[in-house]
Amino acid sequence: MESLMRNAFLFLSKNRTANRTAKKYGLRFGAKRFVAGEQISEAITAVRELNDRGIVVTLDHLGEFISTTDEAVESMKYCIRTLDEIASSGVKANLSLKLTQLGLDISRALCLSNMRSILEAASRYDNFVRIDMEDYAHNEASIDLFCQLREEFGSTIGLVIQAYLYKSEEDIAMLHRYRPNLRLVKGAYKEPPEVAFPKKEDVDTNYIRIIEQHLTNGDYAAIATHDDNIINSVKTFVKKNNIPLSQFEFQMLYGIRTQAQQQLADEGYTMRVYVPYGDDWYGYFMRRLAERPANVGFVLKSMFKS
Ligand SMILES: Cc1cc2nc3c(=O)[nH]c(=O)nc-3n(C[C@H](O)[C@H](O)[C@H](O)COP(=O)(O)OP(=O)(O)OC[C@H]3O[C@@H](n4cnc5c(N)ncnc54)[C@H](O)[C@@H]3O)c2cc1C
């Protein structure tokens, strides 16, 4: 039943009509639990509240399904505006973005040009931009673009690697030459068994394997998970191998396991929360429901409230 619901939500996450309708009606159906707001001002307020509790942030101006050059350029401007607002408000936050939001499906040249504009702004502010990893169809192109931009912009840019893909261990070995700052995650999309581990326990085992591989390489890791088993295994590994606290951080999503977020921050670990904002919240929200169909309870409650 759970896997049926998971597949249904992942299917819905790609539905363009539902996405358009969701945009029209604004943050509804419990999405407010996972999305800080539609406006940048609401996002900055959420960041400030987290910063006050010792938690840093990565801000994401939500966007997917874009299909025109104008939309990609508009999205690039939103990313720069987010960096501007972070700088002017003085909050502790960097930026996460998706390459399809910047035109990857239209042309590589357009996406590259948008990324360069964003990275120039980030470099000016001495800030950092991370490319989220999307579905497998965009994996190679994302890695290629990252490598090119890493040569141009150095440590201003980071990438995400997904533990559910068989190829990730090899990717990390290849990327080591760039000394990359990688966010390591389990993976949020629906992928076929030809490219990804179908069983959760295999994903978990590979997750621990690639975390240890990347930390042993001496490279910076953002370990993005809500899973206590993984978090505890990282804590034990870093202690045993004298990995300094400055070489890694934990990350979680806005609205998920907020007490655990606070506890890790209080224990002295860098805790960064991924805070999404904007009106294009639909696909992001559906993926969160897919991860935990129990969240549907919140959706039903909020439907009856409104
Ligand atoms: C900061 C951050 C950035 C991410 N970036 C990407 C990315 O770029 N690309 C990508 O493919 N994936 C990304 N993900 C998603 C990731 O791949 C997983 O889908 C997601 O984190 C769930 O896996 P988990 O590691 O938390 O473990 P799971 O085994 O899925 O969950 C462990 C426990 O966490 C809790 N939990 C997990 N998800 C939820 C939820 N939605 N609601 C409530 N409780 C929950 C539950 O208690 C669950 O038992 C990101 C995740 C985080 C935290």
Tab-separated table of C-alpha atoms and ligand atoms in Angstrom:
chain	number	residue	atom	x	y	z
A	1	MET	CA	0.000	0.000	0.000
A	2	GLU	CA	2.791	2.399	1.017
A	3	SER	CA	4.731	1.757	-2.182
A	4	LEU	CA	1.533	2.235	-4.205
A	5	MET	CA	0.970	5.638	-2.608
A	6	ARG	CA	4.628	6.536	-3.072
A	7	ASN	CA	4.377	5.784	-6.808
A	8	ALA	CA	1.111	7.715	-7.060
A	9	PHE	CA	2.627	10.845	-5.463
A	10	LEU	CA	5.762	10.618	-7.609
A	11	PHE	CA	3.531	10.304	-10.680
A	12	LEU	CA	1.441	13.299	-9.577
A	13	SER	CA	4.598	15.344	-8.898
A	14	LYS	CA	5.194	15.453	-12.673
A	15	ASN	CA	1.645	16.448	-13.653
A	16	ARG	CA	1.806	19.829	-15.376
A	17	THR	CA	-1.932	20.579	-15.184
A	18	ALA	CA	-2.018	19.972	-11.443
A	19	ASN	CA	1.111	22.122	-11.132
A	20	ARG	CA	-0.546	25.022	-12.968
A	21	THR	CA	-3.710	24.700	-10.862
A	22	ALA	CA	-1.696	24.626	-7.633
A	23	LYS	CA	0.089	27.858	-8.621
A	24	LYS	CA	-3.263	29.538	-9.203
A	25	TYR	CA	-4.702	28.602	-5.832
A	26	GLY	CA	-1.682	29.386	-3.653
A	27	LEU	CA	-0.150	27.419	-0.792
A	28	ARG	CA	-2.838	24.918	0.217
A	29	PHE	CA	-3.421	21.362	1.383
A	30	GLY	CA	-0.857	21.479	4.176
A	31	ALA	CA	1.970	22.591	1.860
A	32	LYS	CA	2.699	25.434	4.287
A	33	ARG	CA	4.239	22.901	6.618
A	34	PHE	CA	7.009	22.259	4.048
A	35	VAL	CA	7.224	25.593	2.183
A	36	ALA	CA	8.162	28.839	3.972
A	37	GLY	CA	5.852	31.038	1.879
A	38	GLU	CA	5.356	32.388	-1.594
A	39	GLN	CA	7.313	35.626	-1.081
A	40	ILE	CA	11.026	36.121	-0.382
A	41	SER	CA	10.114	38.266	2.675
A	42	GLU	CA	8.369	35.238	4.245
A	43	ALA	CA	11.367	33.055	3.454
A	44	ILE	CA	13.782	35.532	5.079
A	45	THR	CA	11.582	35.598	8.207
A	46	ALA	CA	11.745	31.785	8.364
A	47	VAL	CA	15.553	31.888	7.923
A	48	ARG	CA	15.903	34.456	10.686
A	49	GLU	CA	13.890	32.303	13.092
A	50	LEU	CA	16.107	29.294	12.329
A	51	ASN	CA	19.318	31.366	12.616
A	52	ASP	CA	18.171	32.595	16.029
A	53	ARG	CA	18.137	28.945	17.140
A	54	GLY	CA	21.680	28.256	15.862
A	55	ILE	CA	20.561	26.663	12.583
A	56	VAL	CA	21.865	27.798	9.177
A	57	VAL	CA	19.863	27.565	5.958
A	58	THR	CA	19.956	26.868	2.265
A	59	LEU	CA	17.209	28.782	0.437
A	60	ASP	CA	15.521	27.410	-2.647
A	61	HIS	CA	13.297	29.481	-4.910
A	62	LEU	CA	11.036	26.659	-6.082
A	63	GLY	CA	10.735	26.038	-9.780
A	64	GLU	CA	10.383	23.120	-12.167
A	65	PHE	CA	8.587	22.274	-15.400
A	66	ILE	CA	9.831	25.431	-17.099
A	67	SER	CA	9.618	25.285	-20.875
A	68	THR	CA	10.572	28.709	-22.257
A	69	THR	CA	13.721	30.826	-22.312
A	70	ASP	CA	11.832	33.697	-20.651
A	71	GLU	CA	10.861	31.468	-17.712
A	72	ALA	CA	14.473	30.287	-17.326
A	73	VAL	CA	15.775	33.868	-17.324
A	74	GLU	CA	13.050	34.884	-14.868
A	75	SER	CA	14.108	32.034	-12.612
A	76	MET	CA	17.762	33.116	-12.829
A	77	LYS	CA	16.681	36.610	-11.724
A	78	TYR	CA	14.812	35.123	-8.741
A	79	CYS	CA	17.957	33.244	-7.730
A	80	ILE	CA	20.023	36.442	-7.874
A	81	ARG	CA	17.323	38.313	-5.966
A	82	THR	CA	17.477	35.602	-3.303
A	83	LEU	CA	21.252	36.104	-3.015
A	84	ASP	CA	20.717	39.899	-2.843
A	85	GLU	CA	18.151	39.515	-0.046
A	86	ILE	CA	20.383	37.118	1.900
A	87	ALA	CA	23.206	39.669	1.717
A	88	SER	CA	21.105	42.721	2.573
A	89	SER	CA	19.283	41.059	5.467
A	90	GLY	CA	22.505	39.562	6.865
A	91	VAL	CA	20.958	36.124	7.477
A	92	LYS	CA	23.098	32.974	7.419
A	93	ALA	CA	21.981	31.188	4.274
A	94	ASN	CA	23.246	29.982	0.925
A	95	LEU	CA	21.319	29.022	-2.225
A	96	SER	CA	20.110	25.727	-3.705
A	97	LEU	CA	18.721	25.500	-7.242
A	98	LYS	CA	17.728	23.087	-9.986
A	99	LEU	CA	19.291	23.184	-13.443
A	100	THR	CA	15.981	22.450	-15.224
A	101	GLN	CA	14.659	25.614	-13.595
A	102	LEU	CA	17.414	27.498	-15.445
A	103	GLY	CA	16.744	25.998	-18.860
A	104	LEU	CA	18.703	22.716	-18.947
A	105	ASP	CA	15.921	21.101	-21.018
A	106	ILE	CA	15.933	24.007	-23.477
A	107	SER	CA	19.662	24.314	-24.094
A	108	ARG	CA	22.884	23.690	-22.233
A	109	ALA	CA	24.192	27.111	-23.361
A	110	LEU	CA	21.181	28.901	-21.835
A	111	CYS	CA	21.519	26.994	-18.557
A	112	LEU	CA	25.267	27.665	-18.438
A	113	SER	CA	24.769	31.364	-19.064
A	114	ASN	CA	22.118	31.604	-16.310
A	115	MET	CA	24.352	29.695	-13.899
A	116	ARG	CA	27.282	32.013	-14.650
A	117	SER	CA	25.161	35.071	-13.821
A	118	ILE	CA	24.067	33.488	-10.518
A	119	LEU	CA	27.588	32.371	-9.602
A	120	GLU	CA	29.003	35.823	-10.357
A	121	ALA	CA	26.514	37.279	-7.858
A	122	ALA	CA	27.293	34.556	-5.311
A	123	SER	CA	31.058	35.183	-5.685
A	124	ARG	CA	30.524	38.924	-5.146
A	125	TYR	CA	28.729	38.137	-1.888
A	126	ASP	CA	31.192	35.393	-0.932
A	127	ASN	CA	28.243	33.025	-0.801
A	128	PHE	CA	27.695	29.466	-2.070
A	129	VAL	CA	25.331	27.843	-4.586
A	130	ARG	CA	24.414	24.165	-4.643
A	131	ILE	CA	22.972	22.356	-7.659
A	132	ASP	CA	20.218	19.995	-6.455
A	133	MET	CA	20.217	16.649	-8.241
A	134	GLU	CA	17.071	15.865	-10.238
A	135	ASP	CA	15.966	12.654	-11.923
A	136	TYR	CA	18.344	10.253	-13.692
A	137	ALA	CA	17.644	11.785	-17.111
A	138	HIS	CA	19.444	14.958	-15.922
A	139	ASN	CA	22.198	13.297	-13.893
A	140	GLU	CA	25.078	13.241	-16.409
A	141	ALA	CA	24.343	16.742	-17.690
A	142	SER	CA	24.267	18.078	-14.110
A	143	ILE	CA	27.609	16.473	-13.275
A	144	ASP	CA	29.175	17.815	-16.514
A	145	LEU	CA	27.940	21.341	-15.870
A	146	PHE	CA	29.123	21.181	-12.284
A	147	CYS	CA	32.653	20.169	-13.398
A	148	GLN	CA	32.847	23.020	-15.902
A	149	LEU	CA	31.533	25.620	-13.428
A	150	ARG	CA	33.714	24.324	-10.609
A	151	GLU	CA	36.762	25.101	-12.780
A	152	GLU	CA	35.448	28.613	-13.431
A	153	PHE	CA	34.065	29.483	-9.996
A	154	GLY	CA	35.999	27.285	-7.542
A	155	SER	CA	34.411	26.559	-4.176
A	156	THR	CA	31.392	28.831	-4.813
A	157	ILE	CA	29.564	25.828	-6.263
A	158	GLY	CA	28.504	22.428	-4.922
A	159	LEU	CA	26.534	19.420	-6.173
A	160	VAL	CA	24.296	16.605	-4.875
A	161	ILE	CA	24.916	12.872	-5.250
A	162	GLN	CA	22.143	10.288	-4.708
A	163	ALA	CA	22.850	7.015	-2.906
A	164	TYR	CA	20.110	5.090	-4.767
A	165	LEU	CA	22.072	5.251	-8.053
A	166	TYR	CA	24.508	2.399	-8.719
A	167	LYS	CA	26.926	4.867	-10.344
A	168	SER	CA	27.327	7.213	-7.366
A	169	GLU	CA	30.388	5.556	-5.851
A	170	GLU	CA	32.180	5.926	-9.210
A	171	ASP	CA	30.956	9.514	-9.571
A	172	ILE	CA	32.405	10.434	-6.179
A	173	ALA	CA	35.726	8.820	-7.098
A	174	MET	CA	35.799	10.816	-10.369
A	175	LEU	CA	34.696	14.080	-8.707
A	176	HIS	CA	37.400	13.853	-6.014
A	177	ARG	CA	39.844	15.636	-8.353
A	178	TYR	CA	37.695	18.780	-7.941
A	179	ARG	CA	37.711	18.508	-4.111
A	180	PRO	CA	33.946	19.017	-4.295
A	181	ASN	CA	31.496	20.102	-1.627
A	182	LEU	CA	28.828	17.409	-2.061
A	183	ARG	CA	25.409	17.036	-0.498
A	184	LEU	CA	24.805	13.314	-0.119
A	185	VAL	CA	21.180	12.125	-0.131
A	186	LYS	CA	19.267	8.872	-0.563
A	187	GLY	CA	17.425	10.156	-3.669
A	188	ALA	CA	13.859	11.395	-4.136
A	189	TYR	CA	12.776	10.418	-7.677
A	190	LYS	CA	11.255	7.282	-9.152
A	191	GLU	CA	14.043	5.447	-10.981
A	192	PRO	CA	14.064	2.041	-12.716
A	193	PRO	CA	16.048	-0.937	-11.314
A	194	GLU	CA	18.422	-0.663	-14.295
A	195	VAL	CA	19.968	2.456	-12.722
A	196	ALA	CA	18.948	2.502	-9.045
A	197	PHE	CA	18.769	0.100	-6.096
A	198	PRO	CA	15.114	-0.920	-5.810
A	199	LYS	CA	15.380	-1.991	-2.141
A	200	LYS	CA	15.523	0.541	0.698
A	201	GLU	CA	18.087	-1.503	2.672
A	202	ASP	CA	20.476	-1.468	-0.316
A	203	VAL	CA	20.048	2.300	-0.673
A	204	ASP	CA	20.819	2.730	3.040
A	205	THR	CA	23.933	0.535	2.795
A	206	ASN	CA	25.168	2.429	-0.259
A	207	TYR	CA	24.403	5.737	1.473
A	208	ILE	CA	26.714	4.894	4.377
A	209	ARG	CA	29.327	3.620	1.888
A	210	ILE	CA	29.431	6.855	-0.131
A	211	ILE	CA	29.356	9.092	2.962
A	212	GLU	CA	32.409	7.279	4.349
A	213	GLN	CA	34.106	7.321	0.922
A	214	HIS	CA	33.645	11.087	0.546
A	215	LEU	CA	34.682	11.918	4.122
A	216	THR	CA	37.746	9.658	3.850
A	217	ASN	CA	38.685	11.509	0.640
A	218	GLY	CA	38.959	14.590	2.889
A	219	ASP	CA	36.206	16.432	0.995
A	220	TYR	CA	33.332	18.450	2.486
A	221	ALA	CA	30.078	16.559	2.993
A	222	ALA	CA	26.574	17.846	3.587
A	223	ILE	CA	24.777	14.788	4.915
A	224	ALA	CA	21.126	15.422	4.134
A	225	THR	CA	18.870	12.924	5.864
A	226	HIS	CA	16.198	12.578	8.545
A	227	ASP	CA	17.241	8.988	9.255
A	228	ASP	CA	18.573	8.472	12.801
A	229	ASN	CA	20.429	5.280	11.824
A	230	ILE	CA	22.431	7.165	9.212
A	231	ILE	CA	23.022	10.165	11.499
A	232	ASN	CA	24.261	7.916	14.324
A	233	SER	CA	26.501	5.984	11.972
A	234	VAL	CA	28.043	9.274	10.754
A	235	LYS	CA	28.612	10.428	14.331
A	236	THR	CA	30.448	7.188	15.156
A	237	PHE	CA	32.486	7.235	11.931
A	238	VAL	CA	33.708	10.818	12.312
A	239	LYS	CA	34.705	10.249	15.931
A	240	LYS	CA	36.595	7.053	15.129
A	241	ASN	CA	38.376	8.609	12.144
A	242	ASN	CA	39.100	12.037	13.625
A	243	ILE	CA	37.103	13.829	10.933
A	244	PRO	CA	36.811	17.453	12.082
A	245	LEU	CA	33.391	19.059	12.608
A	246	SER	CA	34.438	21.628	9.989
A	247	GLN	CA	34.466	18.943	7.243
A	248	PHE	CA	30.768	18.138	7.285
A	249	GLU	CA	27.301	19.339	8.153
A	250	PHE	CA	23.909	17.749	8.600
A	251	GLN	CA	20.977	18.941	6.535
A	252	MET	CA	17.222	18.413	6.848
A	253	LEU	CA	14.165	19.781	5.097
A	254	TYR	CA	12.057	22.648	6.421
A	255	GLY	CA	9.187	21.334	8.546
A	256	ILE	CA	10.544	17.787	8.922
A	257	ARG	CA	11.916	16.481	12.256
A	258	THR	CA	12.330	19.974	13.685
A	259	GLN	CA	13.266	18.665	17.142
A	260	ALA	CA	16.010	16.483	15.708
A	261	GLN	CA	17.295	19.545	13.791
A	262	GLN	CA	17.519	21.500	17.028
A	263	GLN	CA	19.161	18.674	18.906
A	264	LEU	CA	21.963	18.300	16.340
A	265	ALA	CA	22.572	22.063	16.404
A	266	ASP	CA	22.640	22.011	20.214
A	267	GLU	CA	25.150	19.148	20.139
A	268	GLY	CA	27.512	21.440	18.206
A	269	TYR	CA	27.088	20.056	14.676
A	270	THR	CA	26.479	22.437	11.794
A	271	MET	CA	22.786	21.961	11.024
A	272	ARG	CA	21.498	23.441	7.782
A	273	VAL	CA	17.815	23.447	6.916
A	274	TYR	CA	16.649	23.497	3.304
A	275	VAL	CA	13.981	26.209	3.128
A	276	PRO	CA	11.950	26.307	-0.100
A	277	TYR	CA	9.772	29.257	-1.048
A	278	GLY	CA	7.820	30.490	-4.065
A	279	ASP	CA	4.581	29.713	-5.875
A	280	ASP	CA	5.898	26.649	-7.755
A	281	TRP	CA	5.536	24.417	-4.662
A	282	TYR	CA	3.474	21.574	-6.126
A	283	GLY	CA	6.160	19.096	-7.346
A	284	TYR	CA	8.261	19.614	-4.208
A	285	PHE	CA	5.220	19.010	-1.987
A	286	MET	CA	4.235	15.817	-3.840
A	287	ARG	CA	7.775	14.396	-3.409
A	288	ARG	CA	7.591	15.065	0.358
A	289	LEU	CA	4.283	13.173	0.504
A	290	ALA	CA	5.825	10.322	-1.490
A	291	GLU	CA	8.656	10.018	1.046
A	292	ARG	CA	6.182	9.613	3.853
A	293	PRO	CA	2.617	8.817	2.882
A	294	ALA	CA	1.728	9.269	6.597
A	295	ASN	CA	1.974	13.007	5.817
A	296	VAL	CA	-1.253	12.641	3.888
A	297	GLY	CA	-2.940	12.914	7.310
A	298	PHE	CA	-1.776	16.545	7.454
A	299	VAL	CA	-3.152	17.170	3.986
A	300	LEU	CA	-6.572	15.783	4.871
A	301	LYS	CA	-6.696	17.775	8.117
A	302	SER	CA	-5.778	21.004	6.334
A	303	MET	CA	-8.406	20.370	3.622
A	304	PHE	CA	-11.133	20.076	6.216
A	305	LYS	CA	-9.878	23.193	8.020
A	306	SER	CA	-9.976	25.414	4.907
B	1	LIG	C1	18.430	19.070	2.776
B	1	LIG	C2	17.973	18.036	1.800
B	1	LIG	C3	18.206	18.213	0.448
B	1	LIG	C4	17.816	17.244	-0.476
B	1	LIG	N1	18.146	17.390	-1.801
B	1	LIG	C5	17.852	16.398	-2.672
B	1	LIG	C6	18.277	16.453	-4.027
B	1	LIG	O1	18.938	17.403	-4.475
B	1	LIG	N2	17.937	15.425	-4.846
B	1	LIG	C7	17.223	14.331	-4.401
B	1	LIG	O2	16.970	13.408	-5.193
B	1	LIG	N3	16.818	14.270	-3.116
B	1	LIG	C8	17.097	15.260	-2.253
B	1	LIG	N4	16.678	15.156	-0.951
B	1	LIG	C9	15.682	14.123	-0.577
B	1	LIG	C10	16.332	12.809	-0.209
B	1	LIG	O3	16.863	12.205	-1.363
B	1	LIG	C11	15.290	11.865	0.418
B	1	LIG	O4	14.256	11.638	-0.486
B	1	LIG	C12	14.699	12.376	1.714
B	1	LIG	O5	15.637	13.060	2.488
B	1	LIG	C13	14.120	11.206	2.548
B	1	LIG	O6	15.133	10.332	2.869
B	1	LIG	P1	15.813	10.238	4.337
B	1	LIG	O7	17.291	10.224	4.138
B	1	LIG	O8	15.326	11.320	5.198
B	1	LIG	O9	15.456	8.776	4.863
B	1	LIG	P2	14.082	7.965	4.927
B	1	LIG	O10	14.515	6.555	5.173
B	1	LIG	O11	13.215	8.248	3.757
B	1	LIG	O12	13.398	8.570	6.204
B	1	LIG	C14	13.906	8.388	7.521
B	1	LIG	C15	12.916	8.968	8.516
B	1	LIG	O13	12.849	10.374	8.314
B	1	LIG	C16	11.530	10.845	8.469
B	1	LIG	N5	11.080	11.437	7.170
B	1	LIG	C17	11.662	11.277	5.955
B	1	LIG	N6	11.004	11.970	5.010
B	1	LIG	C18	9.966	12.564	5.641
B	1	LIG	C19	8.912	13.419	5.206
B	1	LIG	N7	8.776	13.785	3.923
B	1	LIG	N8	8.024	13.839	6.136
B	1	LIG	C20	8.135	13.467	7.442
B	1	LIG	N9	9.127	12.672	7.904
B	1	LIG	C21	10.020	12.223	7.027
B	1	LIG	C22	10.704	9.657	8.867
B	1	LIG	O14	10.688	9.592	10.270
B	1	LIG	C23	11.484	8.504	8.292
B	1	LIG	O15	11.236	7.295	8.962
B	1	LIG	C24	17.115	16.092	-0.014
B	1	LIG	C25	16.905	15.903	1.341
B	1	LIG	C26	17.331	16.834	2.254
B	1	LIG	C27	17.128	16.584	3.710
